[in-house]
Tab-separated table of C-alpha atoms in Angstrom:
chain	number	residue	atom	x	y	z
A	1086	MET	CA	125.177	71.790	68.536
A	1087	ILE	CA	122.008	70.250	69.715
A	1088	ILE	CA	118.481	71.288	68.699
A	1089	ASP	CA	117.906	74.094	71.495
A	1090	GLU	CA	121.126	75.820	70.504
A	1091	LEU	CA	120.092	75.519	67.005
A	1092	LEU	CA	116.656	77.023	67.582
A	1093	THR	CA	118.126	79.955	69.540
A	1094	ASP	CA	120.576	80.617	66.821
A	1095	LEU	CA	117.819	80.497	64.151
A	1096	GLN	CA	115.762	83.138	66.060
A	1097	THR	CA	118.830	85.502	65.880
A	1098	LYS	CA	119.135	84.883	62.154
A	1099	PHE	CA	115.444	85.572	61.656
A	1100	LYS	CA	115.624	88.790	63.525
A	1101	ALA	CA	118.246	89.968	61.186
A	1102	ILE	CA	116.045	89.615	58.173
A	1103	PRO	CA	115.011	93.040	56.881
A	1104	ASP	CA	111.210	93.678	57.091
A	1105	GLY	CA	109.931	95.873	54.282
A	1106	ARG	CA	106.526	96.464	55.787
A	1107	ALA	CA	105.458	99.562	57.640
A	1108	ILE	CA	107.449	100.453	60.961
A	1109	ASN	CA	104.227	100.156	63.153
A	1110	VAL	CA	103.077	96.711	62.245
A	1111	LYS	CA	101.916	94.605	65.302
A	1112	LEU	CA	102.946	91.223	63.893
A	1113	GLU	CA	106.665	90.827	64.065
A	1114	LEU	CA	108.371	89.272	61.088
A	1115	PRO	CA	110.717	86.859	63.124
A	1116	ASN	CA	107.677	85.397	64.952
A	1117	ILE	CA	106.113	84.672	61.581
A	1118	LEU	CA	109.231	83.180	60.093
A	1119	MET	CA	109.786	80.979	63.316
A	1120	GLY	CA	106.073	79.969	63.049
A	1121	GLY	CA	106.646	78.809	59.458
A	1122	PHE	CA	109.569	76.819	60.664
A	1123	ALA	CA	107.844	75.360	63.798
A	1124	LEU	CA	105.151	74.160	61.356
A	1125	PHE	CA	107.724	71.936	59.613
A	1126	SER	CA	109.708	71.284	62.828
A	1127	LEU	CA	106.584	69.665	64.566
A	1128	LYS	CA	105.498	68.055	61.285
A	1129	ASP	CA	101.958	69.505	61.415
A	1130	SER	CA	100.003	68.468	58.450
A	1131	SER	CA	98.790	72.008	57.440
A	1132	LEU	CA	99.285	75.640	58.267
A	1133	LEU	CA	95.672	75.665	59.512
A	1134	GLU	CA	96.498	72.995	62.113
A	1135	TYR	CA	99.528	75.029	63.379
A	1136	VAL	CA	97.326	78.146	63.626
A	1137	ASN	CA	94.184	76.345	65.318
A	1138	ARG	CA	96.598	74.704	68.007
A	1139	PHE	CA	98.530	77.973	68.896
A	1140	LYS	CA	96.416	78.590	72.101
A	1141	GLU	CA	97.017	75.143	73.502
A	1142	ARG	CA	100.628	75.230	72.499
A	1143	LYS	CA	101.276	78.928	73.368
A	1144	LYS	CA	103.560	78.254	76.345
A	1145	ASN	CA	105.655	75.645	74.525
A	1146	LEU	CA	106.004	77.719	71.363
A	1147	LYS	CA	107.379	80.537	73.351
A	1148	THR	CA	109.605	78.502	75.482
A	1149	VAL	CA	111.023	76.257	72.593
A	1150	TYR	CA	110.813	78.293	69.579
A	1151	GLY	CA	110.642	81.919	70.952
A	1152	ILE	CA	107.178	82.474	69.264
A	1153	THR	CA	104.913	84.967	70.957
A	1154	GLN	CA	102.453	85.769	68.113
A	1155	CYS	CA	100.406	83.952	65.660
A	1156	PRO	CA	98.105	85.648	63.088
A	1157	SER	CA	95.429	83.915	60.957
A	1158	ASP	CA	96.752	81.478	58.433
A	1159	THR	CA	95.718	83.971	55.691
A	1160	ALA	CA	97.815	86.839	57.500
A	1161	MET	CA	100.609	84.561	57.896
A	1162	ARG	CA	100.707	83.532	54.177
A	1163	GLU	CA	100.403	87.264	53.214
A	1164	ILE	CA	103.492	88.255	55.266
A	1165	LEU	CA	105.544	85.396	54.217
A	1166	ASP	CA	104.599	85.975	50.546
A	1167	ASP	CA	106.568	89.208	50.569
A	1168	VAL	CA	109.895	87.853	52.097
A	1169	ALA	CA	112.697	87.766	49.505
A	1170	PRO	CA	113.645	84.033	49.323
A	1171	ALA	CA	117.367	84.961	49.357
A	1172	ASN	CA	117.027	85.915	52.973
A	1173	LEU	CA	116.135	82.279	53.794
A	1174	GLN	CA	118.180	80.673	51.089
A	1175	ASN	CA	121.641	81.413	52.688
A	1176	ILE	CA	120.864	80.019	56.175
A	1177	ALA	CA	121.411	76.318	55.484
A	1178	GLY	CA	124.768	77.140	54.080
A	1179	GLU	CA	125.642	79.005	57.274
A	1180	TYR	CA	124.955	75.952	59.270
A	1181	ILE	CA	126.998	73.862	57.101
A	1182	THR	CA	129.843	76.332	57.420
A	1183	ILE	CA	129.533	75.951	61.244
A	1184	LEU	CA	129.601	72.029	61.056
A	1185	SER	CA	132.732	72.365	58.724
A	1186	ASP	CA	134.597	74.809	61.128
A	1187	GLU	CA	133.711	72.597	64.132
A	1188	GLY	CA	135.023	69.382	62.456
A	1189	TYR	CA	131.686	67.630	62.176
A	1190	LEU	CA	131.989	67.096	58.273
A	1191	SER	CA	135.012	64.938	58.710
A	1192	PRO	CA	133.112	61.655	58.606
A	1193	TYR	CA	131.726	62.716	55.188
A	1194	GLU	CA	135.191	63.024	53.656
A	1195	LEU	CA	136.079	60.519	51.014
A	1196	THR	CA	139.175	58.336	51.108
A	1197	GLY	CA	141.414	56.846	48.406
A	1198	ASP	CA	143.894	58.147	45.860
A	1199	HIS	CA	142.868	61.629	44.571
A	1200	LEU	CA	139.688	61.504	46.803
A	1201	LEU	CA	141.138	62.090	50.120
A	1202	ASN	CA	139.409	64.972	52.163
A	1203	HIS	CA	136.870	65.503	49.398
A	1204	LEU	CA	133.134	65.923	50.109
A	1205	TYR	CA	130.616	64.542	47.550
A	1206	ILE	CA	127.777	66.943	46.862
A	1207	PRO	CA	125.180	65.620	44.250
A	1208	ILE	CA	122.660	67.991	42.915
A	1209	ASP	CA	119.281	67.162	41.652
A	1210	GLY	CA	115.996	68.744	40.676
A	1211	VAL	CA	112.637	68.020	42.165
A	1212	GLN	CA	109.055	69.132	41.779
A	1213	TYR	CA	107.246	70.183	44.892
A	1214	PHE	CA	104.178	72.058	43.779
A	1215	GLU	CA	101.708	71.527	40.868
A	1216	SER	CA	98.321	72.971	40.040
A	1217	LYS	CA	95.972	73.621	37.058
A	1218	ASN	CA	94.538	76.710	38.937
A	1219	LEU	CA	96.863	78.434	41.196
A	1220	SER	CA	99.978	80.236	39.796
A	1221	CYS	CA	102.277	83.030	40.437
A	1222	SER	CA	104.981	85.031	38.545
A	1223	CYS	CA	107.553	82.499	39.345
A	1224	CYS	CA	105.649	79.369	38.190
A	1225	LEU	CA	106.952	77.162	35.484
A	1226	THR	CA	104.347	76.139	32.964
A	1227	LYS	CA	103.439	73.092	31.100
A	1228	ASN	CA	101.164	73.503	28.044
A	1229	HIS	CA	99.084	70.613	27.206
A	1230	LYS	CA	97.713	69.421	23.677
A	1231	ASN	CA	94.177	69.927	24.972
A	1232	GLY	CA	94.873	73.683	25.587
A	1233	THR	CA	95.190	73.461	29.240
A	1234	CYS	CA	98.085	74.484	31.318
A	1235	THR	CA	99.683	73.104	34.410
A	1236	TYR	CA	101.738	75.368	36.705
A	1237	HIS	CA	104.505	73.975	38.995
A	1238	HIS	CA	107.390	74.677	41.083
A	1239	ASN	CA	110.850	72.918	40.919
A	1240	ALA	CA	113.914	73.345	42.789
A	1241	LEU	CA	117.475	72.313	42.347
A	1242	THR	CA	119.058	71.101	45.525
A	1243	ALA	CA	122.608	70.338	46.603
A	1244	VAL	CA	123.139	67.685	49.491
A	1245	ILE	CA	126.200	66.449	51.199
A	1246	VAL	CA	126.176	62.637	51.014
A	1247	HIS	CA	128.628	59.677	51.903
A	1248	PRO	CA	128.279	56.231	50.464
A	1249	ASP	CA	128.400	54.730	54.147
A	1250	ILE	CA	126.243	57.383	56.003
A	1251	SER	CA	122.619	57.450	55.869
A	1252	GLU	CA	122.161	61.016	57.001
A	1253	VAL	CA	122.400	63.685	54.395
A	1254	LEU	CA	122.993	67.458	54.824
A	1255	VAL	CA	121.347	70.008	52.599
A	1256	VAL	CA	123.882	72.706	51.621
A	1257	ALA	CA	121.605	74.934	49.311
A	1258	SER	CA	118.578	74.869	47.226
A	1259	GLU	CA	117.702	77.054	44.147
A	1260	GLU	CA	114.292	77.627	42.592
A	1261	ILE	CA	114.018	76.762	38.878
A	1262	LYS	CA	111.785	79.675	38.131
A	1263	LYS	CA	110.520	81.724	35.242
A	1264	GLN	CA	112.792	84.892	35.179
A	1265	ASP	CA	111.411	88.338	35.185
A	1266	GLY	CA	110.251	89.309	31.747
A	1267	GLU	CA	110.858	85.884	30.313
A	1268	LYS	CA	108.255	83.773	28.602
A	1269	LYS	CA	110.051	80.518	28.569
A	1270	ASN	CA	110.773	78.394	31.502
A	1271	ASP	CA	114.138	78.489	33.506
A	1272	HIS	CA	115.776	75.092	33.450
A	1273	GLU	CA	118.228	73.242	35.780
A	1274	LEU	CA	121.387	74.312	33.985
A	1275	CYS	CA	120.321	78.021	34.606
A	1276	ALA	CA	119.471	77.309	38.285
A	1277	ALA	CA	122.881	75.659	38.574
A	1278	ILE	CA	124.616	78.910	37.700
A	1279	ARG	CA	122.983	80.457	40.791
A	1280	LEU	CA	123.352	77.239	42.943
A	1281	VAL	CA	127.018	76.534	42.638
A	1282	PRO	CA	128.268	79.665	44.199
A	1283	LEU	CA	126.036	79.123	47.146
A	1284	ILE	CA	127.489	75.571	47.588
A	1285	ARG	CA	130.938	77.041	47.639
A	1286	LYS	CA	129.893	79.615	50.067
A	1287	GLY	CA	128.515	77.046	52.482
A	1288	ILE	CA	131.611	74.741	52.413
A	1289	LYS	CA	134.050	77.648	52.173
A	1290	ASP	CA	137.468	76.385	50.760
A	1291	ARG	CA	136.852	72.544	51.280
A	1292	LYS	CA	137.649	70.126	48.451
A	1293	ALA	CA	134.375	68.798	47.074
A	1294	ILE	CA	133.169	66.888	44.140
A	1295	LEU	CA	129.938	67.767	42.461
A	1296	GLY	CA	127.613	65.001	41.364
A	1297	GLY	CA	124.749	65.005	38.924
A	1298	ASP	CA	122.826	63.156	36.256
A	1299	SER	CA	123.635	63.362	32.346
A	1300	LEU	CA	121.822	66.689	32.091
A	1301	PHE	CA	124.888	68.242	33.784
A	1302	ALA	CA	127.652	66.271	31.746
A	1303	ASN	CA	128.295	69.201	29.366
A	1304	ALA	CA	130.953	71.796	28.836
A	1305	PRO	CA	129.054	74.859	30.405
A	1306	PHE	CA	128.418	73.047	33.764
A	1307	ILE	CA	131.827	71.437	34.010
A	1308	ARG	CA	133.419	74.968	33.354
A	1309	LEU	CA	131.173	76.418	36.067
A	1310	ALA	CA	132.000	73.755	38.636
A	1311	GLN	CA	135.703	74.044	37.960
A	1312	SER	CA	135.666	77.843	37.979
A	1313	HIS	CA	134.470	77.618	41.752
A	1314	GLY	CA	137.001	75.045	42.581
A	1315	PHE	CA	134.838	71.863	42.470
A	1316	ASN	CA	135.804	68.518	40.878
A	1317	PHE	CA	133.007	66.529	38.958
A	1318	LEU	CA	131.557	63.199	38.890
A	1319	LEU	CA	128.728	62.986	36.430
A	1320	ARG	CA	126.493	60.177	34.992
A	1321	ILE	CA	126.477	59.954	31.188
A	1322	LYS	CA	124.386	58.377	28.675
A	1323	GLU	CA	125.466	57.141	25.225
A	1324	GLY	CA	122.603	58.811	23.335
A	1325	TYR	CA	123.456	62.320	24.950
A	1326	GLN	CA	127.230	62.258	25.514
A	1327	GLY	CA	128.481	60.139	22.483
A	1328	TYR	CA	131.914	61.412	22.216
A	1329	PRO	CA	133.339	59.887	25.385
A	1330	PHE	CA	131.738	56.571	24.692
A	1331	ILE	CA	133.226	56.434	21.134
A	1332	GLN	CA	136.596	56.847	22.621
A	1333	PHE	CA	136.050	54.571	25.540
A	1334	ASN	CA	134.470	51.849	23.510
A	1335	LYS	CA	137.342	51.785	21.143
A	1336	LEU	CA	139.823	51.297	24.079
A	1337	VAL	CA	137.587	48.492	25.257
A	1338	ALA	CA	137.679	46.843	21.859
A	1339	ASP	CA	141.583	47.213	21.857
A	1340	LYS	CA	141.762	45.814	25.458
A	1341	ARG	CA	143.493	49.107	26.598
A	1342	VAL	CA	141.228	49.822	29.588
A	1343	ASN	CA	141.995	49.208	33.107
A	1344	VAL	CA	140.046	46.644	34.916
A	1345	VAL	CA	139.322	46.051	38.629
A	1346	GLU	CA	136.883	43.112	39.580
A	1347	GLY	CA	135.226	42.402	42.926
A	1348	LYS	CA	132.407	40.367	44.538
A	1349	ASN	CA	130.293	40.289	47.589
A	1350	LYS	CA	127.342	38.052	48.816
A	1351	THR	CA	124.894	39.562	46.329
A	1352	HIS	CA	126.738	41.037	43.255
A	1353	ILE	CA	129.759	40.570	40.931
A	1354	TYR	CA	131.510	43.961	39.964
A	1355	ARG	CA	133.551	44.773	37.058
A	1356	HIS	CA	135.074	48.230	37.150
A	1357	GLU	CA	136.541	49.597	33.885
A	1358	PHE	CA	138.188	53.005	33.389
A	1359	ALA	CA	140.410	55.136	31.311
A	1360	ASN	CA	141.962	58.696	31.721
A	1361	ASP	CA	142.528	61.697	29.481
A	1362	LEU	CA	139.732	61.427	27.164
A	1363	ILE	CA	138.090	64.349	25.240
A	1364	LEU	CA	134.571	65.748	26.364
A	1365	ASN	CA	133.614	66.506	22.633
A	1366	GLY	CA	134.895	67.927	19.416
A	1367	ASP	CA	133.784	71.460	20.332
A	1368	ASN	CA	135.554	71.376	23.866
A	1369	GLN	CA	138.646	69.549	23.180
A	1370	ASP	CA	140.363	71.393	26.075
A	1371	ILE	CA	138.194	69.640	28.583
A	1372	LYS	CA	139.627	66.351	29.537
A	1373	VAL	CA	137.670	63.723	31.215
A	1374	ASN	CA	138.296	60.277	32.766
A	1375	PHE	CA	135.755	57.498	32.083
A	1376	VAL	CA	134.325	55.212	34.769
A	1377	ARG	CA	132.263	52.144	33.890
A	1378	LEU	CA	130.719	49.929	36.515
A	1379	ILE	CA	129.106	46.517	35.398
A	1380	GLU	CA	127.102	45.068	38.109
A	1381	GLN	CA	125.642	41.472	37.983
A	1382	ASN	CA	123.115	40.198	40.551
A	1383	ILE	CA	124.270	36.754	41.398
A	1384	LYS	CA	120.795	35.369	42.172
A	1385	THR	CA	118.989	36.644	39.071
A	1386	GLY	CA	121.901	37.172	36.705
A	1387	GLU	CA	120.576	40.770	35.802
A	1388	ILE	CA	123.308	43.079	34.626
A	1389	THR	CA	123.386	46.713	35.187
A	1390	THR	CA	125.794	49.119	33.681
A	1391	PHE	CA	126.660	52.665	35.178
A	1392	ASP	CA	128.880	55.196	33.367
A	1393	TRP	CA	130.476	58.412	34.527
A	1394	ILE	CA	132.840	61.048	33.575
A	1395	THR	CA	135.134	62.775	36.152
A	1396	ASP	CA	138.059	65.014	36.386
A	1397	ILE	CA	139.488	62.982	39.297
A	1398	LYS	CA	142.471	60.978	38.228
A	1399	LEU	CA	141.541	57.252	38.204
A	1400	SER	CA	143.919	54.636	39.389
A	1401	LEU	CA	143.751	50.936	40.479
A	1402	GLY	CA	143.616	52.345	43.995
A	1403	ASN	CA	140.704	54.478	43.722
A	1404	ILE	CA	138.336	53.207	41.051
A	1405	MET	CA	136.159	51.198	43.428
A	1406	ASN	CA	135.648	54.156	45.731
A	1407	VAL	CA	134.935	56.377	42.688
A	1408	ALA	CA	132.260	54.189	41.643
A	1409	LYS	CA	130.895	53.686	44.989
A	1410	THR	CA	130.697	57.430	45.400
A	1411	GLY	CA	129.051	57.715	42.107
A	1412	ARG	CA	126.447	55.112	43.126
A	1413	ALA	CA	125.744	57.193	46.291
A	1414	ARG	CA	124.000	59.894	44.238
A	1415	TRP	CA	120.751	58.019	44.737
A	1416	LYS	CA	120.692	59.368	48.305
A	1417	ILE	CA	119.655	62.771	47.162
A	1418	GLU	CA	116.510	61.116	45.912
A	1419	ASN	CA	115.926	58.462	48.470
A	1420	GLU	CA	117.143	60.088	51.744
A	1421	THR	CA	116.295	63.745	50.705
A	1422	PHE	CA	113.298	64.004	48.426
A	1423	ASN	CA	111.524	60.692	49.418
A	1424	THR	CA	112.003	61.619	53.057
A	1425	LEU	CA	110.488	65.097	52.620
A	1426	LYS	CA	107.647	63.656	50.728
A	1427	ASN	CA	106.838	60.533	52.791
A	1428	GLN	CA	108.323	61.043	56.267
A	1429	GLY	CA	106.080	63.682	57.865
A	1430	TYR	CA	107.418	66.991	56.094
A	1431	HIS	CA	104.594	66.909	53.481
A	1432	TYR	CA	106.939	68.353	50.804
A	1433	GLU	CA	104.229	68.004	47.999
A	1434	HIS	CA	101.438	69.463	50.109
A	1435	ASN	CA	100.302	72.954	49.142
A	1436	PHE	CA	100.874	74.772	52.439
A	1437	GLY	CA	100.112	78.057	50.499
A	1438	HIS	CA	101.054	79.338	47.100
A	1439	GLY	CA	100.709	83.036	47.168
A	1440	LYS	CA	101.310	85.522	44.446
A	1441	LYS	CA	105.170	86.060	44.867
A	1442	TYR	CA	107.470	84.002	47.038
A	1443	LEU	CA	105.124	81.974	49.480
A	1444	ALA	CA	105.690	78.590	47.905
A	1445	GLN	CA	109.459	79.173	47.767
A	1446	ASN	CA	109.713	80.303	51.226
A	1447	PHE	CA	107.742	77.308	52.664
A	1448	ALA	CA	110.138	75.124	50.762
A	1449	GLN	CA	113.137	76.834	52.283
A	1450	LEU	CA	111.721	76.709	55.817
A	1451	MET	CA	110.906	72.953	55.276
A	1452	LEU	CA	114.530	72.207	54.009
A	1453	LEU	CA	115.858	74.155	57.157
A	1454	ALA	CA	113.703	71.947	59.429
A	1455	PHE	CA	115.070	68.822	57.678
A	1456	LEU	CA	118.461	69.957	58.089
A	1457	PHE	CA	118.049	70.511	61.841
A	1458	ASP	CA	116.650	67.031	62.112
A	1459	GLN	CA	119.742	65.488	60.302
A	1460	ILE	CA	122.116	67.479	62.388
A	1461	GLN	CA	120.392	66.218	65.518
A	1462	HIS	CA	120.704	62.615	64.276
A	1463	ILE	CA	124.456	62.993	63.630
A	1464	LEU	CA	125.347	65.042	66.827
A	1465	ASP	CA	122.810	64.376	69.504
A	1466	PRO	CA	123.032	61.059	71.462
A	1467	LEU	CA	119.734	61.950	73.212
A	1468	PHE	CA	117.896	62.292	69.904
A	1469	ARG	CA	119.222	58.984	68.646
A	1470	LYS	CA	118.187	57.274	71.875
A	1471	ALA	CA	114.621	58.703	71.570
A	1472	LEU	CA	114.652	57.422	67.891
A	1473	ILE	CA	115.744	53.960	68.920
A	1474	ILE	CA	112.866	53.688	71.314
A	1475	CYS	CA	110.399	55.013	68.810
A	1476	LYS	CA	111.907	52.709	65.941
A	1477	SER	CA	111.066	55.194	63.272
A	1478	LYS	CA	111.189	58.959	62.599
A	1479	LYS	CA	107.441	59.146	61.875
A	1480	VAL	CA	106.647	57.675	65.330
A	1481	LEU	CA	109.289	59.927	66.988
A	1482	TRP	CA	107.693	63.094	65.283
A	1483	ALA	CA	104.296	61.930	66.540
A	1484	ARG	CA	105.496	61.495	70.218
A	1485	VAL	CA	107.107	64.841	70.080
A	1486	ARG	CA	103.855	66.409	69.084
A	1487	GLU	CA	101.841	64.463	71.696
A	1488	ILE	CA	104.164	65.847	74.443
A	1489	PHE	CA	104.247	69.315	72.907
A	1490	ASN	CA	100.663	69.566	72.721
A	1491	LEU	CA	99.775	68.222	76.205
A	1492	ILE	CA	102.318	69.439	78.816
A	1493	PRO	CA	104.532	72.571	79.515
A	1494	VAL	CA	108.346	71.716	78.690
A	1495	LEU	CA	111.472	73.665	79.431
A	1496	ASN	CA	112.997	72.896	75.916
A	1497	MET	CA	113.082	70.203	73.156
A	1498	GLU	CA	115.867	68.377	75.107
A	1499	SER	CA	113.326	67.590	77.894
A	1500	ILE	CA	110.935	66.184	75.259
A	1501	TYR	CA	113.531	63.794	74.120
A	1502	LYS	CA	114.463	62.791	77.574
A	1503	LEU	CA	110.710	62.051	78.332
A	1504	ILE	CA	110.597	59.917	75.101
A	1505	ALA	CA	113.967	58.152	75.988
A	1506	LYS	CA	112.519	57.509	79.453
A	1507	LEU	CA	115.362	59.417	80.983
A	1508	LEU	CA	112.954	61.749	82.628
A	1509	LYS	CA	109.745	60.818	84.526
A	1510	LEU	CA	106.537	62.799	84.304
A	1511	ASN	CA	104.643	63.300	87.499
A	1512	VAL	CA	100.904	64.014	87.117
A	1513	GLU	CA	98.421	64.805	89.922
A	1514	LEU	CA	94.859	64.033	89.115
A	1515	SER	CA	92.215	65.924	91.070
A	1516	ILE	CA	88.580	64.664	91.390
């Protein structure tokens, strides 16, 4: 599954999205949707840049992305503003299903006692829009003491990660939004109720562990995860989830916890764990297993402690892998959100806010472009060769745009071949 196959398939998916506009409209919705995707696929800095360069790119946009029309940036925003986000929201999961069915998720499976064949899918929230002036019906609001109000958009995103693999795979993303008729903001736990079924739909019947910060270490989320067949591995903080700490610290004092120690060139590790604790007094039926990792920097002597609860049975044979998996949750921030913000996708840039769904739809199209790039990195040797020559993805995106803007190409594969120096370009100059 290389980029040109993905792009052809995406065109088909966009054609299946219902268009609620009048039947005789001249601007076709699949063209607009594919244009929005191409904006992020090519890493243009703004929608206006994409529109202004349409004429010089027209041939390549048709050949590579199947795009034959381009309205003004205003018209494009108006059309995308009316597309129901659910039509785009399910697409990432459909590609995850394909990857799973074809065996490409096998490298992401964990190993060790009670971890075997599990995927690790942390979820986390991120803010991608903020303004004191622009707002829509779905905006979250932040009221300040000086009487002003800030409007913002946040999303809860689920990503497949592995401790030893740098590439991550977006499974689904759910808007944290103000619900119809509600005055109060939505929050991450409400969004999780909508997100968790999307994750299950994407990975089908595969075993998986949901990860999250201490906000999710509560009975409602744990019951939600388990009701959809997921295990959990969640960070906890003593000030927020005191009950497991009381039990575990008592076991530590009585020297009744299991301990596994380790060391590498930079750190000394101490893993402590205990099984069959109670989540809290109100939910004594929920049993949790407690993981503590104490990490000491050999050079500085600095000590950092990490605590998790999980329903994975802990043992001397798996505790190090469980802790290593829990530590990999940082990848959703570093490898996903930071990449989207700093590596050419312009996640926090306002491509258009609209009155209804525009901001959400641009975010979904951006995540799709990011997912396609990650799939290429995993599956396409030609992409990796081009990346090695460019040395960074930001340079690679710039080289792709240079070629895309200047010369006619057959497909995206030919661009990678030119960058990888596997294809020569003959140019005739006339005086």
